[in-house]
Short mmCIF file of C-alpha atoms and ligand atoms in Angstrom, two decimals:
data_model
loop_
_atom_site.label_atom_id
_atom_site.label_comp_id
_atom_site.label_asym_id
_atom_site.label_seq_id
_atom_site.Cartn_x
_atom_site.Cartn_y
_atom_site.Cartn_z
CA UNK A 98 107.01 -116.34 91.07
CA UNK A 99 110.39 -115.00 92.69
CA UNK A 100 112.02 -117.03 89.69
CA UNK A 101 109.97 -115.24 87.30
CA UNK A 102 111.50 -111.52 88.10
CA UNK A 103 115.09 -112.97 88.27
CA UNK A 104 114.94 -114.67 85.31
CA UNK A 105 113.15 -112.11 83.13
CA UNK A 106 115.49 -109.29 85.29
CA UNK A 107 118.78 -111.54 84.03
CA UNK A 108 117.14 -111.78 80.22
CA UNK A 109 116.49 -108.03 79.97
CA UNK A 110 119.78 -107.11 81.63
CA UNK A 111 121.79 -109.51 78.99
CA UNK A 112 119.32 -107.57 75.97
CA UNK A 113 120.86 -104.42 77.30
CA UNK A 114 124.24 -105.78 77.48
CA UNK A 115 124.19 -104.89 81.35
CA UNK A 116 126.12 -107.31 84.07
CA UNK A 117 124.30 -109.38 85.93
CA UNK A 118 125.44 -108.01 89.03
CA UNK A 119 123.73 -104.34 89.26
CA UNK A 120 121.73 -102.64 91.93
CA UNK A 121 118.26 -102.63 91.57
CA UNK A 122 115.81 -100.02 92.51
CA UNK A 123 111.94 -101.22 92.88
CA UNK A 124 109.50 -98.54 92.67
CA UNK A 125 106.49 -99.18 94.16
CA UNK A 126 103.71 -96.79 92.01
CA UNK A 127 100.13 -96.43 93.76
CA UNK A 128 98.62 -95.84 90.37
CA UNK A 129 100.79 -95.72 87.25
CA UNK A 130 100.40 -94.55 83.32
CA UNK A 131 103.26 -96.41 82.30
CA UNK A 132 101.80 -95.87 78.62
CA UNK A 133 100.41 -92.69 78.05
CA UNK A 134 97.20 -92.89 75.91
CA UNK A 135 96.38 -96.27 77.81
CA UNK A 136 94.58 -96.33 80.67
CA UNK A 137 96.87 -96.22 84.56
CA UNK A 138 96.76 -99.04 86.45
CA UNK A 139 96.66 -99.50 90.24
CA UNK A 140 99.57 -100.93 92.64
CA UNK A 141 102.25 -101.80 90.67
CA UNK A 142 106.18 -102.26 90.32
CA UNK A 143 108.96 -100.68 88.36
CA UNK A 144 111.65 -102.18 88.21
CA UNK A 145 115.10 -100.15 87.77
CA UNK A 146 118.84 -101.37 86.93
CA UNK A 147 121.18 -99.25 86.35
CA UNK A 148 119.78 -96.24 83.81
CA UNK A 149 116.81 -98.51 82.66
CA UNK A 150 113.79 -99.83 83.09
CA UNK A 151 113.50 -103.75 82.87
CA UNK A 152 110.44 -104.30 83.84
CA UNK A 153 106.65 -103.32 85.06
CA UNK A 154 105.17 -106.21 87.64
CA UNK A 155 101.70 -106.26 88.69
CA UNK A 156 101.33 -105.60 92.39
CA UNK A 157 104.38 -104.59 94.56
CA UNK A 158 107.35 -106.88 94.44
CA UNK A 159 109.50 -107.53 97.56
CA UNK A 160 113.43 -106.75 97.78
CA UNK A 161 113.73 -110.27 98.54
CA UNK A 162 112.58 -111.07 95.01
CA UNK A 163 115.61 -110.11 93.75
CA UNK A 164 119.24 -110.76 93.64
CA UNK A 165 122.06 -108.06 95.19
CA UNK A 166 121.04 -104.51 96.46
CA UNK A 167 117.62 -103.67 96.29
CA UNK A 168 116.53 -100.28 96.97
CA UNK A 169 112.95 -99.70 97.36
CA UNK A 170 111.40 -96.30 96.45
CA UNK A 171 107.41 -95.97 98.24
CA UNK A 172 105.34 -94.09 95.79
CA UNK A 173 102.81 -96.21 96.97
CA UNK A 174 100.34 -92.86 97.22
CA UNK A 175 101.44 -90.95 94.31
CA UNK A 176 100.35 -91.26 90.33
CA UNK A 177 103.64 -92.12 88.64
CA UNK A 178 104.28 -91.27 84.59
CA UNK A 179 106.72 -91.09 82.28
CA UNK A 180 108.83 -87.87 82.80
CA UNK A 181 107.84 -84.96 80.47
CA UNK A 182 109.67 -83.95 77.19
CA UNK A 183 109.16 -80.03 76.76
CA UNK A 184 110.18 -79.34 72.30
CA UNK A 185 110.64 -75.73 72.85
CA UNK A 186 113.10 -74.04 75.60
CA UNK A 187 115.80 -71.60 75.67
CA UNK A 188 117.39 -72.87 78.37
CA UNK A 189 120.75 -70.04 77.77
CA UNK A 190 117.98 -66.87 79.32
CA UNK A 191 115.02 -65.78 81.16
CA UNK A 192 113.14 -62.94 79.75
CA UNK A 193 112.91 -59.81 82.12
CA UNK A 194 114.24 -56.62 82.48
CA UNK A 195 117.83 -56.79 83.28
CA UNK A 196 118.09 -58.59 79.92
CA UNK A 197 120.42 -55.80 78.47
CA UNK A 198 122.62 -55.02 81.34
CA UNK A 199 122.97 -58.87 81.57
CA UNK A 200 124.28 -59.19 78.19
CA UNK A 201 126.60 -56.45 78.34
CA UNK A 202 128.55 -57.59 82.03
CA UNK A 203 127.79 -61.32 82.59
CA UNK A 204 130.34 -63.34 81.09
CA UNK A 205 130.14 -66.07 78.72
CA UNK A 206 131.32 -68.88 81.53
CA UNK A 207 128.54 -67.49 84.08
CA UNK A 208 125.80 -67.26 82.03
CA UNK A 209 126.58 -70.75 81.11
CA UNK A 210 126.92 -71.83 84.69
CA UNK A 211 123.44 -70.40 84.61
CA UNK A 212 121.82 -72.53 81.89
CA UNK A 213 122.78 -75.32 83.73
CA UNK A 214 120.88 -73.64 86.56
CA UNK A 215 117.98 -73.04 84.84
CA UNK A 216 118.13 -76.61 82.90
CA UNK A 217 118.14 -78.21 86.58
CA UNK A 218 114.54 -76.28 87.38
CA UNK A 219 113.50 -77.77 84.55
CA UNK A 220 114.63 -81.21 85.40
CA UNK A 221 113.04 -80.66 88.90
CA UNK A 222 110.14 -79.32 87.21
CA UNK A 223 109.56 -82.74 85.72
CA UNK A 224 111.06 -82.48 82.10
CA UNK A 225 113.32 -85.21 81.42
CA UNK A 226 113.72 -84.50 77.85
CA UNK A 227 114.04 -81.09 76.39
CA UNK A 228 114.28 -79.73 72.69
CA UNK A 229 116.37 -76.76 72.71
CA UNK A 230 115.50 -74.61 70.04
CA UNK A 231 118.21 -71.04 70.01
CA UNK A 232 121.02 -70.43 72.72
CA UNK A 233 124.36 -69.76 71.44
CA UNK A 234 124.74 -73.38 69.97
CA UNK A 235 128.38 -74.32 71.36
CA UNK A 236 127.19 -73.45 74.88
CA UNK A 237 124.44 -75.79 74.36
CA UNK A 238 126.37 -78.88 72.78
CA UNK A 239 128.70 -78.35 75.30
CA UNK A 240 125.89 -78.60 78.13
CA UNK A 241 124.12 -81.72 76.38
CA UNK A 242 127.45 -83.70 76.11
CA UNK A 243 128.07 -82.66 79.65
CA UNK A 244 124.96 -84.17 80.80
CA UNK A 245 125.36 -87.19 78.56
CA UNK A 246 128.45 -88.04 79.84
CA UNK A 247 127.24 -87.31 83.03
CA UNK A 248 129.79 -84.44 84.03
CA UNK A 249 127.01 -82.13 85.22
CA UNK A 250 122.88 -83.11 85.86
CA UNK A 251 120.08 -81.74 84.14
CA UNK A 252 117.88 -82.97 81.36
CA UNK A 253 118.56 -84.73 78.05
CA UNK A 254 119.02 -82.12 75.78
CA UNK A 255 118.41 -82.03 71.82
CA UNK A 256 120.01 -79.08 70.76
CA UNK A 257 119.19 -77.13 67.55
CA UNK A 258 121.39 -75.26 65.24
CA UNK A 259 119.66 -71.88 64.13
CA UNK A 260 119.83 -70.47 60.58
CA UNK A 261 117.86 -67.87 59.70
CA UNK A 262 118.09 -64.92 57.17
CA UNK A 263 119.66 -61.45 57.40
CA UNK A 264 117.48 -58.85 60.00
CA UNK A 265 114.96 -61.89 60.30
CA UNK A 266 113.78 -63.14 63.78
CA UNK A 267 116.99 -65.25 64.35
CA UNK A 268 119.20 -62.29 63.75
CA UNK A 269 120.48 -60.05 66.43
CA UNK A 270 118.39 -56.98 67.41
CA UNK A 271 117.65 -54.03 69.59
CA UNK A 272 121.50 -53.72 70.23
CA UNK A 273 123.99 -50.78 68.68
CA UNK A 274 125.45 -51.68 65.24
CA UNK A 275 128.32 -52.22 66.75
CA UNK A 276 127.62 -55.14 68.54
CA UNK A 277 125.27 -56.11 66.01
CA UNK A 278 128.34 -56.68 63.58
CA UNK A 279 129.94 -58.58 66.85
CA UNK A 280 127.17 -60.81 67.39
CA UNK A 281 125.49 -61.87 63.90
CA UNK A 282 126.18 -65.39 63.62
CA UNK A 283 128.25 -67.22 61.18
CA UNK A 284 124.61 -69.03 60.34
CA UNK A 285 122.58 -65.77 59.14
CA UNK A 286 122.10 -66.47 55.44
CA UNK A 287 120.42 -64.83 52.06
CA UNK A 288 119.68 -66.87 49.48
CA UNK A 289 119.08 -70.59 48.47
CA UNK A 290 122.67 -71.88 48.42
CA UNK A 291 123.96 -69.23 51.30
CA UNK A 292 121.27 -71.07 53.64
CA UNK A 293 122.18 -73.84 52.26
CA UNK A 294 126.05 -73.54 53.36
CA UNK A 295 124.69 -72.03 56.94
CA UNK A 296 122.32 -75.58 57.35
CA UNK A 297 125.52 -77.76 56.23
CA UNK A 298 127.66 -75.48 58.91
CA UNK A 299 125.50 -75.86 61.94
CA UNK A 300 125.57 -79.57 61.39
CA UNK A 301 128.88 -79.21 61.25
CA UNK A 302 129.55 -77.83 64.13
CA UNK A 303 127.18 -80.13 66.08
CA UNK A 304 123.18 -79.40 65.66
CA UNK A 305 120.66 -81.83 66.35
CA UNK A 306 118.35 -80.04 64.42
CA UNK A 307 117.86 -77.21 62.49
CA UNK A 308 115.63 -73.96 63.52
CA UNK A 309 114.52 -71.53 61.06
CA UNK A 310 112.35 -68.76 61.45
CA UNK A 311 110.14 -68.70 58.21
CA UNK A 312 108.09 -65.76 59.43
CA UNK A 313 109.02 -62.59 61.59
CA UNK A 314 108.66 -62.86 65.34
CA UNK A 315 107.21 -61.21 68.39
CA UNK A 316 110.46 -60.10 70.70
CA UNK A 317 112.77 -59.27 67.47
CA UNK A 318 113.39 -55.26 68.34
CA UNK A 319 111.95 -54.54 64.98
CA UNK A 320 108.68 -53.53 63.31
CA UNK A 321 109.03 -55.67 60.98
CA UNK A 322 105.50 -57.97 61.40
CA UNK A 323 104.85 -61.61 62.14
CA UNK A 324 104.19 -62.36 58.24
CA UNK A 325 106.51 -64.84 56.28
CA UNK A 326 110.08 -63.75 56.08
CA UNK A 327 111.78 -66.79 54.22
CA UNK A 328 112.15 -67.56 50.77
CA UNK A 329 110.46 -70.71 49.57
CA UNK A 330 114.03 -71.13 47.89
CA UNK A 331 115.88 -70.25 51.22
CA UNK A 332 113.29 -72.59 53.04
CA UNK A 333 113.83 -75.78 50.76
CA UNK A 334 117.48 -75.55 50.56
CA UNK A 335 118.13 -75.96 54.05
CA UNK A 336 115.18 -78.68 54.46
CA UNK A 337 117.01 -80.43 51.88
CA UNK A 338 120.44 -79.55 53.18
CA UNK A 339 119.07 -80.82 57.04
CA UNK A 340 117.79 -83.94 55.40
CA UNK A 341 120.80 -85.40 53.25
CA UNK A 342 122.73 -85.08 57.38
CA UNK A 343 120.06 -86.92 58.91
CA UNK A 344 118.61 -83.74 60.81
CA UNK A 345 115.22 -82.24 61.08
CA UNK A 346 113.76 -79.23 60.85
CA UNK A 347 112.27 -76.86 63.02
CA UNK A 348 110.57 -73.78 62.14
CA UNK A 349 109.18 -70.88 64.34
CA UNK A 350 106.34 -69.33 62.76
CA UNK A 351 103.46 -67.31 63.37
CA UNK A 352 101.59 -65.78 59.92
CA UNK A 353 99.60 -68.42 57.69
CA UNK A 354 102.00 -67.69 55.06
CA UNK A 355 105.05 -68.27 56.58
CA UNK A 356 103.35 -71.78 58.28
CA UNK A 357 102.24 -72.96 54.96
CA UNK A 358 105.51 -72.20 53.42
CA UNK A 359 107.37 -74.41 55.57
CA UNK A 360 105.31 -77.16 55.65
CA UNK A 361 105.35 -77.35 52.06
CA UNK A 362 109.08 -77.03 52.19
CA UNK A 363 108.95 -80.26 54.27
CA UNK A 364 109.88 -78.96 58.03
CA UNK A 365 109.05 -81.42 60.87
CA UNK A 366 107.67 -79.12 63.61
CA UNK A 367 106.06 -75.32 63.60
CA UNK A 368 107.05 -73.79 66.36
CA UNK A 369 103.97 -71.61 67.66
CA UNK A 370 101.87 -71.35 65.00
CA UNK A 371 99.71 -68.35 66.06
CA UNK A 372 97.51 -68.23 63.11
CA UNK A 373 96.90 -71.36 61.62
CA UNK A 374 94.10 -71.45 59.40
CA UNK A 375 92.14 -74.05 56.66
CA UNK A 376 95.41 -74.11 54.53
CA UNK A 377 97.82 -74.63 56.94
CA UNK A 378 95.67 -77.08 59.11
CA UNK A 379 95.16 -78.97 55.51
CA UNK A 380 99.25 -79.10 55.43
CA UNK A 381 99.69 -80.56 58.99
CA UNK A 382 97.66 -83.25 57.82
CA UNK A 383 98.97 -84.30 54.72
CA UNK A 384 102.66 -84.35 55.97
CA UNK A 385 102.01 -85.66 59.59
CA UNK A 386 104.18 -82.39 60.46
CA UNK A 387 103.73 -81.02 64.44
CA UNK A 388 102.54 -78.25 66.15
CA UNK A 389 104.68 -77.31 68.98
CA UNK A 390 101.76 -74.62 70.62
CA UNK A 391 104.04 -72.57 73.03
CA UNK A 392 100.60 -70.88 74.44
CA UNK A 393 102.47 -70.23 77.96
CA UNK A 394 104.59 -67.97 75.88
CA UNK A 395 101.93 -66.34 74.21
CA UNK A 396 100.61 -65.74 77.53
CA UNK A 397 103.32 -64.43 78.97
CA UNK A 398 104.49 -61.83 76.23
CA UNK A 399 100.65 -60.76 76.27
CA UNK A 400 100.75 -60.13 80.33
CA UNK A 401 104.31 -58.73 80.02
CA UNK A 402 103.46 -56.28 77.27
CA UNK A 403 101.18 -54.21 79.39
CA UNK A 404 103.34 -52.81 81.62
CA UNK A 405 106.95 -54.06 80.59
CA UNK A 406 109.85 -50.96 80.51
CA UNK A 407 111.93 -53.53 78.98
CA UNK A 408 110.14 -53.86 75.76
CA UNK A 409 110.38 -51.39 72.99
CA UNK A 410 107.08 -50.29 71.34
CA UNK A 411 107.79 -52.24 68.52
CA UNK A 412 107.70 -55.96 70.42
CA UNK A 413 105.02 -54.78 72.77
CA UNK A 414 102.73 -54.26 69.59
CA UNK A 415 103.42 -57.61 68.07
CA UNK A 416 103.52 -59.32 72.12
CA UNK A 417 99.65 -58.00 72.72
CA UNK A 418 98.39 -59.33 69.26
CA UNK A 419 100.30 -62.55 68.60
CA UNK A 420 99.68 -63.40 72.70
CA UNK A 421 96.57 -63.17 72.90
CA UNK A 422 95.68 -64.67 69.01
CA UNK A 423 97.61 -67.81 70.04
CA UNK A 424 95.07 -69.89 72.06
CA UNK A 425 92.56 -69.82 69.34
CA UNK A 426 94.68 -71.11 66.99
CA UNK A 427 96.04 -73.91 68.79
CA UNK A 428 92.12 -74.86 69.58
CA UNK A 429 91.43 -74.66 65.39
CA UNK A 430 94.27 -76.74 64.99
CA UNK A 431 93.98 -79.58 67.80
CA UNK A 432 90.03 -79.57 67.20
CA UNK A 433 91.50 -80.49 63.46
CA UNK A 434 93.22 -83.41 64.59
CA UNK A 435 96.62 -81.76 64.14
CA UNK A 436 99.55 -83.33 65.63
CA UNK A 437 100.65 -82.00 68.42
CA UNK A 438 103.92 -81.47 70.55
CA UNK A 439 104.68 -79.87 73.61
CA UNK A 440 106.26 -76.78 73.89
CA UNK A 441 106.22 -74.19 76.06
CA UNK A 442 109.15 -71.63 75.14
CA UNK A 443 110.24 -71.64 78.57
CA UNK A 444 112.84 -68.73 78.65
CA UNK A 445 110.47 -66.45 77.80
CA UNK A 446 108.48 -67.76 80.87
CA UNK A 447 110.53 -68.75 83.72
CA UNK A 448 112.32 -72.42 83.64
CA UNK A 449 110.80 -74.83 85.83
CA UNK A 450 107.18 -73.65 85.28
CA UNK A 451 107.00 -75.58 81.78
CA UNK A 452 103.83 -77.84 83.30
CA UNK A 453 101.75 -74.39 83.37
CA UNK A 454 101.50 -75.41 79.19
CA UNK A 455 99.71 -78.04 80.10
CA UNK A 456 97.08 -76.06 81.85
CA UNK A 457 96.58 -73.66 79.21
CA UNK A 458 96.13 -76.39 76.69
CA UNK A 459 93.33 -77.88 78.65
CA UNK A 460 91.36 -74.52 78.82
CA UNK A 461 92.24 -74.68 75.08
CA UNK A 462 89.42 -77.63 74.87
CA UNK A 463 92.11 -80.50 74.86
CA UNK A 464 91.74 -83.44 76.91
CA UNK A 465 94.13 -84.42 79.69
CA UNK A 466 95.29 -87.62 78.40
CA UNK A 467 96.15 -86.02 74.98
CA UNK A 468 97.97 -83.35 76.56
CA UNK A 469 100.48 -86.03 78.17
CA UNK A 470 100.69 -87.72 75.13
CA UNK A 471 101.83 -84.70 73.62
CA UNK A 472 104.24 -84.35 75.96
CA UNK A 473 105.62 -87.83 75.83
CA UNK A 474 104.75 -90.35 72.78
CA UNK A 475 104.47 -87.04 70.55
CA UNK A 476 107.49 -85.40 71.17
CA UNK A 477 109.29 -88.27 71.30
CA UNK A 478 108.18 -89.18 68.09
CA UNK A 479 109.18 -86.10 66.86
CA UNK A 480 112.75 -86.30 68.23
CA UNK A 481 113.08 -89.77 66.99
CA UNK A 482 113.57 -91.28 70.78
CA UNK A 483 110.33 -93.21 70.45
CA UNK A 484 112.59 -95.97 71.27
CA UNK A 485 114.16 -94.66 74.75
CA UNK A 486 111.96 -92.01 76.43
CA UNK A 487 108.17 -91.18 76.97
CA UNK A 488 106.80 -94.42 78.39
CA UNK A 489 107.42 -96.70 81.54
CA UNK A 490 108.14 -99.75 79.45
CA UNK A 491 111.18 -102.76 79.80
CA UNK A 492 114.40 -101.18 77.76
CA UNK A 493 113.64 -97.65 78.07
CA UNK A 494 115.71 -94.85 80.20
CA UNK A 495 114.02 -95.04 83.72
CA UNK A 496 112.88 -91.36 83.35
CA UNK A 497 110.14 -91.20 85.86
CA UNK A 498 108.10 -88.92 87.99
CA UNK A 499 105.36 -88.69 90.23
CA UNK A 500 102.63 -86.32 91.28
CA UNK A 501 99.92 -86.48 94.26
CA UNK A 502 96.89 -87.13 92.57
CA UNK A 503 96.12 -88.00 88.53
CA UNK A 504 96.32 -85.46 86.46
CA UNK A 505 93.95 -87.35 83.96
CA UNK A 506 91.42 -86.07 86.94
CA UNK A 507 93.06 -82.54 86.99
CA UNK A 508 96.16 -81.40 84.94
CA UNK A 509 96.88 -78.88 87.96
CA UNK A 510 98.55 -81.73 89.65
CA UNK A 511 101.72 -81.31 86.80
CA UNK A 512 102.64 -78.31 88.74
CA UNK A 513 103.75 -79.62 92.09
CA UNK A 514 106.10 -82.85 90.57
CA UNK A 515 107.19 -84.52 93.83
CA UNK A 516 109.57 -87.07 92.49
CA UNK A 517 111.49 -87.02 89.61
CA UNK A 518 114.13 -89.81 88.68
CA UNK A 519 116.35 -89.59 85.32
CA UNK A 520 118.31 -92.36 83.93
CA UNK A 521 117.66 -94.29 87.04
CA UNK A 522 118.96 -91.25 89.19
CA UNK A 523 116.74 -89.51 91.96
CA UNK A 524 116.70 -85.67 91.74
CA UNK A 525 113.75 -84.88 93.61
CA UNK A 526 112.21 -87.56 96.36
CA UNK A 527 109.03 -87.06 98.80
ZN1 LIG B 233 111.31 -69.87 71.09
#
């Protein structure tokens, strides 16, 4: 038996081209869904070298099992999972009302000092894995390599590159013309081959992904609607563009149109989708394409809009509608069998509460295991990390956390995370 472990620890750790000689970490799990969409299982042991995991043993192992230092973390009471992947944050802002005066005095270095900030509430929070989808795109590269090479802590970041079309959602607004001429980016394009040149130059510069807004969107400062925006010409280029480099492509949307559009265009996630309807849902299922939801956001812009200073008449119409229109969609959609990915927009809603998503898409009539597998085996699918992240299993990243209770029982219990490990680090312990 005590051979067993060493010798499969030794195999595994030569697979992973890891010395022999590493510490080991044993976590004891009281109940553990080491698989999402498969059913937990009581009293077991993960074990932990280095960043990964090499192995799951029935029952709890002993240190004495094992060869060198053995640490031993007792979670011997808690439900343990897979750590959470969140597809939609801004983690460069927090919505609220000293937005403006923000912008104008905080400088560039501060506010980046407080992404990192707001990236390690969401680490705490339980996200592991986040898609970052519009922050000023060399801040963000910047922050992921940091935390890749493992300069600074926080989550694994995919970071998008964001093209989008002239006075469009991903264009500045609600700021003088002045500084609107200062801060349009190089990646605002009109036109088939312009977009296709602004795709080809966010890769360039370092994108994971591409985001495009193919409709308008709620907190642009203009009254411009929430209808389709994009050109199917603009929209195809820089899906084409994206795919030639090996990169996906995101789209915000909220109007049918704009939804359908993209899909058709051949885009790999919408991003909200606040009124999908029989042609759209019809889409999704033909191309396998997901729905990143973002109801918390919906939520929040609804709430805020009532009583918000901050927002101009303009956003507050669109924030009331869109909000509250959101949940019903997502409910259409998921009762279609669309696939779905979490995403919670976080940045609009504070970071660190991204599990209140989960919540909201259980009053939206989804089940509790689905909504883990969205955030784990479905967003790591879409991210193409299937291989790394979103289960306990032998070879992945030891991304791991823990709550009290099982949240298959009640999805409440992803709001109070008590242990979180990444790459086989501890940043939050009982
Ligand atoms: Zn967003």
């Amino acid at each position: 038996m005590i051979h067993r472990y060493k010798f499969l620890t030794s195999v595994v750790l030569l697979a992973l081209g890891v010395s022999a000689v590493a510490e080991t970490t044993l976590i004891h799990a009281g109940e553990l869904l080491a698989v999402p969409g498969e059913s937990p299982r009581a009293n077991q042991t993960i074990v932990v070298t280095n960043e990964r995991i090499v192995e799951v043993i029935d029952g709890f192992a002993s240190a004495t099992d094992f060869d060198g230092d053995v640490r031993i973390i007792d979670l011997s009471e808690k439900f343990v999972l897979p750590g959470l992947l969140d597809m939609h944050v801004h983690l460069q802002g927090e919505l609220g009302p000293k937005n403006d005066s923000d912008a104008l005095k905080m400088s560039d270095q501060l506010m980046q000092m407080r992404s990192i900030h707001f990236a390690m509430n969401t680490l705490k929070a339980g996200f592991t894995t986040v898609r970052d989808v519009g922050s000023s795109p060399q801040e963000m590269y910047a922050m992921r390599d940091a935390i890749d090479k493992g300069w600074i802590d926080g989550p694994r970041i995919i970071a998008a590159g964001g093209v989008g079309i002239t006075g469009g959602h991903a264009d500045i607004s609600g700021v003088s013309p002045e500084l609107m001429e200062m801060l349009t980016s190089p990646n605002i394009c009109d036109g088939p081959y312009d977009c296709r040149r602004a795709a080809r130059n966010a890769i360039k510069y370092g994108a994971d992904l591409i985001k495009i807004t193919s409709t308008g969107g709620v907190m642009t400062d203009r009254a411009t609607g929430t209808g389709q925006q994009m050109e199917m010409d603009e929209l195809r280029e820089v899906v084409l563009a994206a795919t030639r480099m090996g990169r996906k492509v995101a789209s915000h949307a909220h109007h049918e149109d704009g939804i359908v559009a993209a899909l058709e265009a051949g885009v790999a996630s919408i991003e909200h989708g606040s009124y999908t309807g029989p042609r759209a849902i019809k889409l999704f299922r033909k191309t396998g394409a997901y729905l990143v939801p973002t109801l918390l956001a919906g939520k929040t812009v609804a709430t805020l809009a009532i009583d918000a200073d901050f927002m101009s008449d303009a956003v507050k119409a669109k924030a009331i509608r869109v909000g509250n229109d959101m949940a019903g969609s997502f409910e259409r959609a998921h009762k279609a069998g669309v696939n779905i990915a979490y995403g919670t927009d976080s940045g609009i809603s504070p970071h660190g509460n991204n599990a209140q998503e989960a919540v909201l898409m259980v009053e939206g009539g989804m089940a509790e295991m689905d909504v883990i597998v969205a955030a784990t085996i479905n967003a790591a699918d879409l991210i193409d990390m299937s291989d790394s992240v979103a289960t306990i299993e032998a070879g992945k990243f030891a991304d791991i956390i823990a709550v009290d209770a099982s949240p298959l029982e009640n999805i409440e219990e992803l709001l109070d995370v008590h242990f979180v490990m990444k790459g086989g680090k501890v940043y939050k312990q009982p």
